[in-house]
Amino acid sequence: MESSQFIFSPRDAYAAEQKWRIVKRSVDARQRELKVHLTVLTDENGQPIAKDAPIPLYEPPVFQDVHNAQRQVIIIGAGPAGLFAALTLIEHGIKPIIYERGKEVSERKKDIALLNRNEGLNPESNYCFGEGGAGTFSDGKLFSRSKKRGNMQRVMELFHYFGAPDTVLYEAHAHIGSDKLPSIIKRMRECILEHGGEIHFETCVTSLKSLSGEAGLSLATPTILAIGHSAHDTYRMLAAEGVTLETKGFAMGVRAEHPQALINKLMHYEGNVEFIGNASYSLVTQVNGRGVYSFCMCPGGHIVPAGSEPGSCVVNGMSASHRNSPYANSGMVVQINPEDIPGNDPLKGLLYQEALEQKAYSEAVIQCNGHTGKAGLTVQRSAVAPAQRLKDFVEGRESKSLPACSYLPGTVPSRLDQWLPAHIGKRLQQGFRDFDRKYPGFLTNEAIILGVESRSSSAVRIPRDPETLQSVSTPGLYPCGEGAGYAGGITSSALDGINAALAIKNADH
Ligand SMILES: Cc1cc2nc3c(=O)[nH]c(=O)nc-3n(C[C@H](O)[C@H](O)[C@H](O)COP(=O)(O)OP(=O)(O)OC[C@H]3O[C@@H](n4cnc5c(N)ncnc54)[C@H](O)[C@@H]3O)c2cc1C
């Protein structure tokens, strides 16, 4: 099949999408007048193919029956990396046995509802832990900055096969939404079980050695380690059991939220939203030798409490499929290099993250008790986040009040400008000034920042052999996904899971 490229206004692009088979779509927002680039499938005469033409979108996966498969693989963690590894193993006739510390997705939803109502954090079932991993209640933006790691289109096809919308097959910045992701994850689970894989929920792996024994499997049973980057206790276990770990660069900062209408105006989306949705942005600058950038921008989204340990405050963002909340949020983070933190402990970055998350928590609790005097707000229960108006933060002023915000557990005024470490806080202040130069009006007191955005990337790497993908210290162990430090985001983690499964298929286990 051939294809042709067109450049349309948002309105005409929307009309074209309703009738033609699109293979690629991206919005060009560099000019005041927005353009949509569409690549359309065409026939031998160059005519666009109709959207509903009986031409397969892609080759569907073929899953084998692995109930009695000779080869088995243990997978620790049922996030995108673990689930895509399991599906790939089944495609190749290998039985996956998954251990997941959290609950299956419908039970997990209840714990997340409690967290959002500020009624307590379940350390084993939250925005990070549970079926689908951190990907389930995420924004579900499906793109990766890396094009080198393998067949990204296959990841999109599998998401589509399990229920994601057609747009994931062609949209440059595809998005699923936190309302749609749980049912997609559930279908993946059903497929794994139906074909003979095993999934053990509420089973935290606390020792690699005991896992092999308990499962009645030889030590040589290949094990995919797909734990994500929030299982700090599991990293400690791995260090204690002699698995090689190393510090890796990461990023930390705050989450900023503007009224979506303001962002639409700054990005010239007004009048086009009904055709191309709410505007997003991607901002980057350099301040004193370190990158300061926006991360995981969620148009029409919500800020969420994304910590997994009591006594810490971590924020992140997500949006539903329609991206229609009145708020636009984004992580605003500063690059941190291993040499920025003194010492040689491979877990020093993780310790640094923990310290700042605990600081954010205690700052919020102090303010809650001191200022609002909220009755019944016990230390264990508080998911209230410390917050400051954006301009006040940059100009070093107290915020006497805070604007409305999407963060459900609540916010409390706090001097982030004073308690964030200077190398983060000062760089962020300059970064916001730079962003305001690019989009005048971005730096406004209508916007709010919440602390802390600390889990944008893993602070630990579990080094592996580049060919075999096995841990350099522990043969048979396949560290993969975000927690291994080789991926960041849903698609690259899923792809890394696929690659780990293929490496095992080709290995002599
Ligand atoms: C709120 C939020 C929004 C996000 N939005 C986006 C987005 O829009 N786009 C994007 O690309 N990325 C997004 N991310 C990041 C994305 O979710 C992660 O990059 C991705 O999920 C990493 O996949 P993973 O499989 O490597 O790890 P995870 O998804 O973290 O999964 C790891 C799993 O392992 C389990 N586990 C950990 N330790 C153990 C143990 N000892 N025993 C058993 N099980 C264990 C955990 O419970 C978890 O389920 C978001 C993250 C959050 C929190």
Coordinates of C-alpha atoms and ligand atoms in Angstrom, one line a residue:
M1 CA 0.0 0.0 0.0
E2 CA 1.1 3.5 -0.7
S3 CA 0.6 6.6 1.4
S4 CA 0.3 10.3 0.8
Q5 CA 1.0 13.3 3.1
F6 CA -1.3 16.2 3.6
I7 CA -1.1 19.4 5.7
F8 CA -4.5 20.5 7.0
S9 CA -6.1 23.0 9.3
P10 CA -7.3 21.3 12.5
R11 CA -10.9 21.4 11.3
D12 CA -10.1 19.8 7.9
A13 CA -7.8 17.3 9.5
Y14 CA -10.6 16.3 11.8
A15 CA -13.0 15.8 8.9
A16 CA -10.3 13.7 7.0
E17 CA -9.8 11.5 10.0
Q18 CA -13.5 10.6 10.0
K19 CA -13.4 9.2 6.5
W20 CA -9.8 8.1 5.6
R21 CA -7.4 5.5 6.9
I22 CA -4.7 7.5 8.7
V23 CA -1.2 6.0 9.2
K24 CA 0.5 9.0 10.9
R25 CA -0.8 12.2 12.5
S26 CA 1.0 15.1 14.3
V27 CA 0.1 18.6 15.2
D28 CA 2.6 21.3 14.2
A29 CA 2.2 24.1 16.9
R30 CA 5.3 26.0 16.0
Q31 CA 3.4 28.7 14.1
R32 CA 0.5 30.9 15.4
E33 CA -1.7 29.1 12.8
L34 CA -1.8 25.4 13.8
K35 CA -1.3 22.8 11.2
V36 CA -2.0 19.0 11.3
H37 CA 0.2 16.7 9.3
L38 CA -1.6 13.6 8.1
T39 CA -0.2 10.6 6.3
V40 CA -3.0 8.8 4.6
L41 CA -3.1 5.3 3.1
T42 CA -3.8 5.4 -0.6
D43 CA -4.6 3.0 -3.4
E44 CA -2.7 2.4 -6.7
N45 CA -4.4 5.5 -8.1
G46 CA -3.3 7.7 -5.2
Q47 CA -6.8 7.9 -3.8
P48 CA -7.2 7.8 0.0
I49 CA -8.4 4.5 1.4
A50 CA -11.7 4.7 3.4
K51 CA -11.4 4.4 7.1
D52 CA -13.5 1.3 7.3
A53 CA -12.0 -0.5 4.2
P54 CA -11.6 -4.3 4.9
I55 CA -7.8 -4.1 5.1
P56 CA -6.2 -5.4 8.4
L57 CA -4.7 -2.8 10.6
Y58 CA -1.8 -5.1 11.5
E59 CA -1.0 -8.8 11.9
P60 CA -2.7 -9.9 15.2
P61 CA -0.6 -11.8 17.8
V62 CA -0.9 -15.6 18.0
F63 CA -0.8 -16.8 21.6
Q64 CA 0.0 -20.5 22.3
D65 CA -1.3 -22.8 25.0
V66 CA 1.4 -22.8 27.7
H67 CA -0.5 -24.7 30.4
N68 CA 2.0 -27.6 30.0
A69 CA 4.8 -25.8 28.5
Q70 CA 8.3 -27.2 29.1
R71 CA 9.9 -23.8 29.7
Q72 CA 8.8 -21.5 32.5
V73 CA 9.9 -18.0 33.4
I74 CA 9.3 -16.1 36.6
I75 CA 8.3 -12.5 36.2
I76 CA 8.5 -10.1 39.2
G77 CA 6.1 -7.2 38.7
A78 CA 3.0 -6.8 36.5
G79 CA 3.6 -3.4 35.1
P80 CA 4.0 -2.7 31.3
A81 CA 7.4 -4.4 31.3
G82 CA 6.2 -7.6 33.1
L83 CA 2.9 -7.9 31.2
F84 CA 4.5 -7.4 27.7
A85 CA 7.2 -9.9 28.7
A86 CA 4.5 -12.4 29.7
L87 CA 2.5 -11.9 26.5
T88 CA 5.7 -12.3 24.4
L89 CA 6.7 -15.5 26.2
I90 CA 3.2 -17.0 25.5
E91 CA 3.6 -16.1 21.9
H92 CA 6.7 -18.2 21.9
G93 CA 5.3 -21.1 23.9
I94 CA 6.9 -20.3 27.2
K95 CA 4.9 -20.2 30.4
P96 CA 5.1 -17.0 32.5
I97 CA 4.6 -17.1 36.3
I98 CA 4.0 -13.5 37.5
Y99 CA 4.4 -12.3 41.1
E100 CA 2.8 -8.9 41.7
R101 CA 2.9 -7.3 45.2
G102 CA -0.3 -5.3 44.5
K103 CA -3.9 -6.2 43.9
E104 CA -5.8 -6.9 40.7
V105 CA -7.0 -3.7 39.0
S106 CA -10.6 -3.5 40.3
E107 CA -9.5 -4.0 43.9
R108 CA -6.7 -1.5 43.4
K109 CA -9.2 1.1 42.2
K110 CA -10.8 1.1 45.7
D111 CA -7.5 1.8 47.4
I112 CA -6.8 4.6 45.0
A113 CA -10.2 6.1 45.8
L114 CA -9.4 6.0 49.5
L115 CA -6.1 7.7 48.8
N116 CA -7.7 10.5 46.8
R117 CA -10.2 11.1 49.6
N118 CA -7.2 11.3 52.0
E119 CA -8.4 8.3 53.9
G120 CA -5.0 6.5 53.9
L121 CA -2.3 5.0 51.8
N122 CA -2.1 1.2 51.3
P123 CA 1.7 0.8 50.8
E124 CA 1.1 -2.3 48.6
S125 CA -1.8 -1.0 46.5
N126 CA -1.6 2.6 45.2
Y127 CA -0.7 4.6 42.1
C128 CA 2.6 2.7 41.8
F129 CA 1.8 -0.9 42.9
G130 CA -0.8 -3.3 41.6
E131 CA -1.9 -4.8 38.3
G132 CA -0.6 -2.8 35.4
G133 CA 2.0 -1.2 37.6
A134 CA 2.5 2.6 37.5
G135 CA 1.1 2.5 33.9
T136 CA -2.5 1.6 34.9
F137 CA -3.6 4.9 36.5
S138 CA -1.1 6.9 34.5
D139 CA -1.9 9.4 31.8
G140 CA -1.3 6.7 29.3
K141 CA 0.7 8.8 26.9
L142 CA 2.2 6.3 24.5
F143 CA 5.4 7.6 23.1
S144 CA 9.0 7.2 23.7
R145 CA 11.9 9.5 23.0
S146 CA 14.0 6.5 21.9
K147 CA 13.4 5.1 18.5
K148 CA 16.4 2.8 18.7
R149 CA 15.3 0.1 21.1
G150 CA 13.2 -2.1 18.8
N151 CA 9.7 -2.4 17.4
M152 CA 7.7 0.3 19.1
Q153 CA 4.9 -0.1 16.6
R154 CA 4.4 -3.7 17.9
V155 CA 3.8 -2.2 21.4
M156 CA 1.1 0.1 20.0
E157 CA -0.5 -2.8 18.1
L158 CA -0.6 -4.9 21.3
F159 CA -2.2 -2.1 23.2
H160 CA -4.7 -1.7 20.3
Y161 CA -5.4 -5.5 20.2
F162 CA -6.3 -5.3 23.9
G163 CA -8.7 -2.4 23.4
A164 CA -6.8 0.9 23.0
P165 CA -8.3 3.3 20.4
D166 CA -7.2 3.3 16.7
T167 CA -5.3 6.6 17.4
V168 CA -2.5 4.7 19.2
L169 CA -1.6 3.2 15.8
Y170 CA -0.9 6.5 14.1
E171 CA -0.9 9.5 16.5
A172 CA 2.6 10.9 17.1
H173 CA 1.7 11.6 20.8
A174 CA -0.9 8.9 21.3
H175 CA -2.9 8.9 24.6
I176 CA -5.1 6.3 26.2
G177 CA -6.3 7.8 29.5
S178 CA -6.6 6.5 33.0
D179 CA -10.3 5.7 32.6
K180 CA -9.5 3.3 29.7
L181 CA -6.3 1.7 30.9
P182 CA -7.7 -0.6 33.6
S183 CA -10.0 -2.5 31.1
I184 CA -7.0 -2.9 28.7
I185 CA -4.9 -4.3 31.5
K186 CA -7.7 -6.6 32.6
R187 CA -7.9 -8.1 29.1
M188 CA -4.2 -8.7 29.1
R189 CA -4.5 -10.6 32.3
E190 CA -7.4 -12.6 31.0
C191 CA -5.3 -13.5 27.9
I192 CA -2.3 -14.6 30.0
L193 CA -4.5 -16.8 32.3
E194 CA -6.6 -18.2 29.5
H195 CA -3.4 -19.4 27.7
G196 CA -1.9 -21.0 30.8
G197 CA 0.2 -18.3 32.4
E198 CA 0.0 -17.8 36.2
I199 CA -0.5 -14.5 38.0
H200 CA -0.1 -14.3 41.8
F201 CA -1.4 -11.0 43.2
E202 CA -0.6 -9.7 46.6
T203 CA 2.7 -11.6 46.5
C204 CA 5.7 -9.4 47.2
V205 CA 9.0 -11.1 46.4
T206 CA 11.2 -10.4 49.4
S207 CA 14.1 -12.6 48.4
L208 CA 15.3 -13.9 45.1
K209 CA 16.8 -17.0 46.8
S210 CA 13.7 -18.0 48.6
L211 CA 11.6 -17.3 45.4
S212 CA 13.4 -20.1 43.6
G213 CA 12.9 -22.5 46.5
E214 CA 9.3 -21.6 47.2
A215 CA 8.3 -22.0 43.6
G216 CA 9.9 -25.4 43.5
L217 CA 12.0 -24.3 40.6
S218 CA 15.7 -24.7 40.1
L219 CA 18.0 -21.7 40.6
A220 CA 18.4 -21.7 36.8
T221 CA 14.8 -20.6 36.2
P222 CA 15.1 -17.4 34.3
T223 CA 13.6 -14.5 36.2
I224 CA 12.5 -11.2 34.7
L225 CA 12.9 -8.4 37.3
A226 CA 10.3 -5.8 36.3
I227 CA 9.8 -4.0 39.6
G228 CA 9.4 -0.4 38.5
H229 CA 11.3 2.4 40.2
S230 CA 9.3 2.8 43.3
A231 CA 10.0 -0.5 45.1
H232 CA 12.7 0.9 47.4
D233 CA 12.5 -2.1 49.7
T234 CA 13.1 -4.5 46.8
Y235 CA 16.2 -2.5 45.7
R236 CA 17.5 -2.9 49.3
M237 CA 16.8 -6.6 49.1
L238 CA 18.7 -6.9 45.8
A239 CA 21.6 -5.0 47.3
A240 CA 21.6 -7.3 50.4
E241 CA 21.5 -10.4 48.1
G242 CA 24.5 -9.3 46.1
V243 CA 22.9 -8.1 42.9
T244 CA 25.0 -5.4 41.4
L245 CA 23.3 -2.0 41.4
E246 CA 24.6 1.5 40.5
T247 CA 23.5 5.1 40.9
K248 CA 22.0 6.6 37.8
G249 CA 21.1 10.2 36.9
F250 CA 17.5 11.2 37.5
A251 CA 15.4 14.3 37.8
M252 CA 13.4 16.0 40.6
G253 CA 11.2 19.0 41.0
V254 CA 7.6 20.0 41.4
R255 CA 4.3 19.6 39.5
A256 CA 2.9 22.8 38.0
E257 CA -0.7 23.3 37.2
H258 CA -2.3 26.1 35.1
P259 CA -5.9 26.7 34.0
Q260 CA -6.2 24.7 30.7
A261 CA -7.8 27.8 29.1
L262 CA -4.7 29.8 29.7
I263 CA -2.4 27.1 28.2
N264 CA -4.8 26.9 25.2
K265 CA -4.5 30.6 24.7
L266 CA -0.7 30.7 25.1
M267 CA -0.3 27.8 22.6
H268 CA -2.8 29.4 20.1
Y269 CA -5.3 26.5 20.5
E270 CA -8.3 28.7 21.0
G271 CA -11.0 27.8 18.4
N272 CA -9.3 24.5 17.6
V273 CA -9.8 22.5 20.8
E274 CA -12.9 20.7 19.5
F275 CA -10.9 19.3 16.6
I276 CA -7.5 18.6 18.2
G277 CA -8.1 18.6 21.9
N278 CA -6.5 20.7 24.7
A279 CA -3.0 22.1 24.2
S280 CA 0.0 20.5 25.7
Y281 CA 3.6 21.9 26.0
S282 CA 7.1 20.6 26.1
L283 CA 9.6 23.0 27.6
V284 CA 13.3 22.7 28.2
T285 CA 16.1 25.0 29.2
Q286 CA 19.6 24.9 30.8
V287 CA 20.3 26.5 34.1
N288 CA 23.9 26.4 35.6
G289 CA 24.8 23.3 33.6
R290 CA 21.7 21.3 34.3
G291 CA 18.6 20.6 32.3
V292 CA 15.4 22.0 33.6
Y293 CA 12.4 20.7 31.7
S294 CA 8.7 19.8 31.7
F295 CA 7.9 16.2 32.1
C296 CA 4.8 14.1 31.6
M297 CA 2.5 17.0 30.7
C298 CA -1.1 16.2 31.2
P299 CA -3.6 18.5 29.3
G300 CA -7.1 18.4 30.9
G301 CA -5.7 16.3 33.7
H302 CA -5.3 15.8 37.4
I303 CA -2.4 15.9 39.8
V304 CA -2.3 12.7 41.9
P305 CA -0.7 11.4 45.0
A306 CA 1.9 8.9 43.6
G307 CA 3.9 7.9 46.7
S308 CA 4.1 4.3 47.9
E309 CA 5.5 4.8 51.4
P310 CA 3.7 6.4 54.4
G311 CA 5.3 9.6 55.6
S312 CA 6.3 10.9 52.2
C313 CA 4.7 13.2 49.7
V314 CA 5.1 12.4 45.9
V315 CA 3.0 14.0 43.1
N316 CA 2.5 13.0 39.5
G317 CA -0.1 13.6 36.8
M318 CA -2.7 11.8 34.8
S319 CA -5.7 12.5 32.6
A320 CA -8.8 10.7 31.4
S321 CA -9.2 9.8 27.7
H322 CA -11.1 13.0 26.9
R323 CA -8.6 15.2 28.7
N324 CA -11.3 17.6 29.6
S325 CA -10.6 18.7 33.2
P326 CA -10.2 22.5 33.4
Y327 CA -6.5 22.1 34.4
A328 CA -3.2 21.5 32.6
N329 CA -0.4 20.0 34.8
S330 CA 3.2 19.0 34.2
G331 CA 6.2 17.9 36.1
M332 CA 8.9 20.6 36.1
V333 CA 12.1 18.9 37.0
V334 CA 15.8 19.5 37.3
Q335 CA 18.4 16.9 36.1
I336 CA 20.5 15.4 38.9
N337 CA 23.7 13.6 38.1
P338 CA 25.2 10.9 40.4
E339 CA 28.2 13.2 41.2
D340 CA 25.8 15.8 42.6
I341 CA 25.2 13.5 45.6
P342 CA 28.2 12.7 47.8
G343 CA 29.2 9.1 48.6
N344 CA 29.6 5.8 46.8
D345 CA 26.4 4.0 48.0
P346 CA 24.7 2.7 44.8
L347 CA 21.4 3.6 46.5
K348 CA 22.4 7.2 47.3
G349 CA 20.1 8.7 44.6
L350 CA 17.2 6.7 46.1
L351 CA 18.0 7.9 49.6
Y352 CA 18.1 11.5 48.3
Q353 CA 14.7 11.0 46.7
E354 CA 13.3 9.6 50.0
A355 CA 14.7 12.5 52.0
L356 CA 13.0 15.1 49.8
E357 CA 9.7 13.2 49.7
Q358 CA 9.7 13.0 53.6
K359 CA 10.6 16.7 53.8
A360 CA 7.6 17.6 51.5
Y361 CA 5.4 15.5 53.7
S362 CA 6.5 17.0 56.9
E363 CA 6.2 20.6 55.5
A364 CA 2.6 19.8 54.5
V365 CA 1.8 18.3 58.0
I366 CA 3.4 21.3 59.8
Q367 CA 1.3 23.7 57.7
C368 CA -1.9 21.6 58.1
N369 CA -1.6 21.7 61.8
G370 CA -0.4 25.2 62.0
H371 CA -2.5 27.0 59.5
T372 CA -5.7 25.2 58.7
G373 CA -5.8 23.1 61.9
K374 CA -7.7 20.3 59.9
A375 CA -9.2 18.1 62.6
G376 CA -8.4 14.4 62.3
L377 CA -5.5 14.8 59.9
T378 CA -3.2 12.2 61.4
V379 CA 0.4 11.9 60.2
Q380 CA -0.2 8.5 58.6
R381 CA -3.2 9.7 56.7
S382 CA -2.1 12.9 55.2
A383 CA -1.7 13.0 51.4
V384 CA -2.2 16.8 51.5
A385 CA 0.6 18.3 49.3
P386 CA 2.6 21.5 50.1
A387 CA 2.0 24.1 47.4
Q388 CA 2.8 27.6 46.4
R389 CA 1.5 30.0 43.7
L390 CA 3.9 29.9 40.8
K391 CA 4.9 33.6 40.7
D392 CA 5.2 33.7 44.5
F393 CA 7.6 30.7 44.2
V394 CA 9.7 32.4 41.6
E395 CA 9.8 35.8 43.4
G396 CA 10.3 34.2 46.9
R397 CA 7.0 35.3 48.5
E398 CA 4.6 33.5 50.7
S399 CA 1.2 32.5 49.1
K400 CA -1.5 33.7 51.4
S401 CA -4.0 31.6 49.5
L402 CA -3.9 29.0 46.8
P403 CA -5.9 28.8 43.6
A404 CA -8.3 25.9 42.9
C405 CA -6.4 22.8 41.9
S406 CA -7.1 19.3 40.6
Y407 CA -5.3 17.5 43.4
L408 CA -8.1 15.8 45.3
P409 CA -6.4 15.1 48.7
G410 CA -5.9 18.9 49.1
T411 CA -3.1 21.4 49.2
V412 CA -1.7 23.7 51.9
P413 CA 0.4 26.9 51.4
S414 CA 4.1 26.2 51.9
R415 CA 7.4 28.0 51.2
L416 CA 8.8 25.7 48.5
D417 CA 11.1 28.5 47.5
Q418 CA 12.7 28.1 51.0
W419 CA 12.8 24.4 51.6
L420 CA 13.5 22.9 48.2
P421 CA 17.3 22.3 48.0
A422 CA 18.8 25.4 46.4
H423 CA 20.3 23.5 43.4
I424 CA 16.7 22.4 42.6
G425 CA 14.7 25.4 43.7
K426 CA 16.9 28.1 42.2
R427 CA 17.2 26.3 38.9
L428 CA 13.4 25.9 38.8
Q429 CA 12.9 29.6 39.5
Q430 CA 15.2 30.5 36.6
G431 CA 13.6 27.8 34.4
F432 CA 10.1 29.3 34.9
R433 CA 11.5 32.7 34.0
D434 CA 12.9 31.2 30.8
F435 CA 9.6 29.4 30.0
D436 CA 7.8 32.7 30.5
R437 CA 10.0 34.3 27.9
K438 CA 9.0 31.6 25.4
Y439 CA 5.3 31.8 26.3
P440 CA 4.6 35.2 28.0
G441 CA 2.0 34.7 30.6
F442 CA 3.2 31.2 31.6
L443 CA 4.7 32.7 34.8
T444 CA 1.5 33.6 36.6
N445 CA -0.1 33.4 40.1
E446 CA -3.1 31.7 38.5
A447 CA -0.8 28.7 38.4
I448 CA 0.3 26.5 41.3
I449 CA 3.2 24.2 42.1
L450 CA 3.0 21.1 44.3
G451 CA 5.9 19.2 45.9
V452 CA 7.5 17.0 45.1
E453 CA 7.8 15.4 41.7
S454 CA 10.5 12.9 42.6
R455 CA 9.8 9.8 40.7
S456 CA 10.1 11.0 37.1
S457 CA 12.9 8.5 36.5
S458 CA 14.8 5.7 38.3
A459 CA 17.7 6.7 40.5
V460 CA 19.1 3.2 40.3
R461 CA 20.4 1.0 37.4
I462 CA 20.7 -2.7 37.6
P463 CA 23.5 -3.2 35.1
R464 CA 23.0 -6.0 32.6
D465 CA 25.0 -7.5 29.7
P466 CA 24.1 -5.7 26.5
E467 CA 23.8 -8.9 24.5
T468 CA 22.2 -11.4 26.9
L469 CA 20.3 -8.8 28.9
Q470 CA 21.2 -10.8 32.1
S471 CA 22.3 -9.0 35.3
V472 CA 26.1 -8.6 35.3
S473 CA 26.3 -10.2 38.8
T474 CA 23.4 -12.7 38.7
P475 CA 23.1 -15.1 35.7
G476 CA 19.5 -16.0 35.0
L477 CA 18.2 -12.6 36.3
Y478 CA 16.9 -10.3 33.6
P479 CA 16.5 -6.7 35.0
C480 CA 14.1 -4.8 32.7
G481 CA 11.8 -1.8 32.5
E482 CA 11.9 1.4 34.3
G483 CA 13.2 0.0 37.6
A484 CA 16.2 -1.5 35.9
G485 CA 17.1 1.9 34.6
Y486 CA 16.9 0.9 31.0
A487 CA 13.5 2.5 30.2
G488 CA 11.4 5.4 31.1
G489 CA 7.7 5.5 30.4
I490 CA 5.1 3.0 29.4
T491 CA 6.1 2.2 25.8
S492 CA 9.8 1.9 26.4
S493 CA 9.2 -0.3 29.5
A494 CA 6.8 -2.5 27.5
L495 CA 9.4 -2.8 24.8
D496 CA 12.1 -3.6 27.2
G497 CA 9.8 -6.4 28.6
I498 CA 9.4 -7.8 25.1
N499 CA 13.2 -7.7 24.6
A500 CA 13.8 -9.5 27.9
A501 CA 11.3 -12.2 26.8
L502 CA 13.0 -12.6 23.4
A503 CA 16.4 -12.8 25.0
I504 CA 15.2 -15.7 27.2
K505 CA 13.6 -17.4 24.3
N506 CA 17.0 -17.3 22.5
A507 CA 19.0 -18.3 25.6
D508 CA 20.0 -21.8 26.6
H509 CA 18.1 -22.1 29.9
Ligands
LIG1 C1 0.6 8.9 37.9 C2 1.6 8.4 36.8 C3 1.4 8.9 35.5 C4 2.3 8.4 34.5 N1 2.0 8.8 33.2 C5 2.7 8.3 32.2 C6 2.4 8.5 30.9 O1 1.5 9.2 30.5 N2 3.2 8.0 29.9 C7 4.2 7.2 30.2 O2 4.9 6.7 29.3 N3 4.5 6.9 31.5 C8 3.8 7.4 32.5 N4 4.1 7.1 33.8 C9 5.3 6.2 34.0 C10 5.0 4.8 33.7 O3 3.8 4.4 34.3 C11 6.1 3.9 34.0 O4 7.3 4.4 33.3 C12 5.9 2.5 33.6 O5 4.7 2.0 34.3 C13 7.1 1.6 34.1 O6 6.8 0.3 33.7 P1 7.5 -1.0 34.5 O7 6.7 -2.2 34.1 O8 8.9 -0.9 34.3 O9 7.3 -0.7 36.1 P2 5.9 -0.4 36.9 O10 4.8 0.0 36.0 O11 6.3 0.5 38.0 O12 5.5 -1.8 37.4 C14 6.3 -2.5 38.4 C15 5.4 -3.5 39.1 O13 6.2 -4.3 40.0 C16 5.6 -4.5 41.2 N5 6.6 -4.9 42.2 C17 7.6 -4.1 42.7 N6 8.3 -4.8 43.5 C18 7.8 -6.0 43.6 C19 8.2 -7.2 44.4 N7 9.2 -7.2 45.2 N8 7.4 -8.3 44.3 C20 6.3 -8.3 43.4 N9 5.9 -7.2 42.7 C21 6.7 -6.1 42.8 C22 4.8 -3.2 41.5 O14 3.7 -3.5 42.3 C23 4.4 -2.8 40.1 O15 3.1 -3.2 39.8 C24 3.3 7.6 34.8 C25 3.5 7.1 36.1 C26 2.7 7.6 37.1 C27 2.9 7.1 38.5

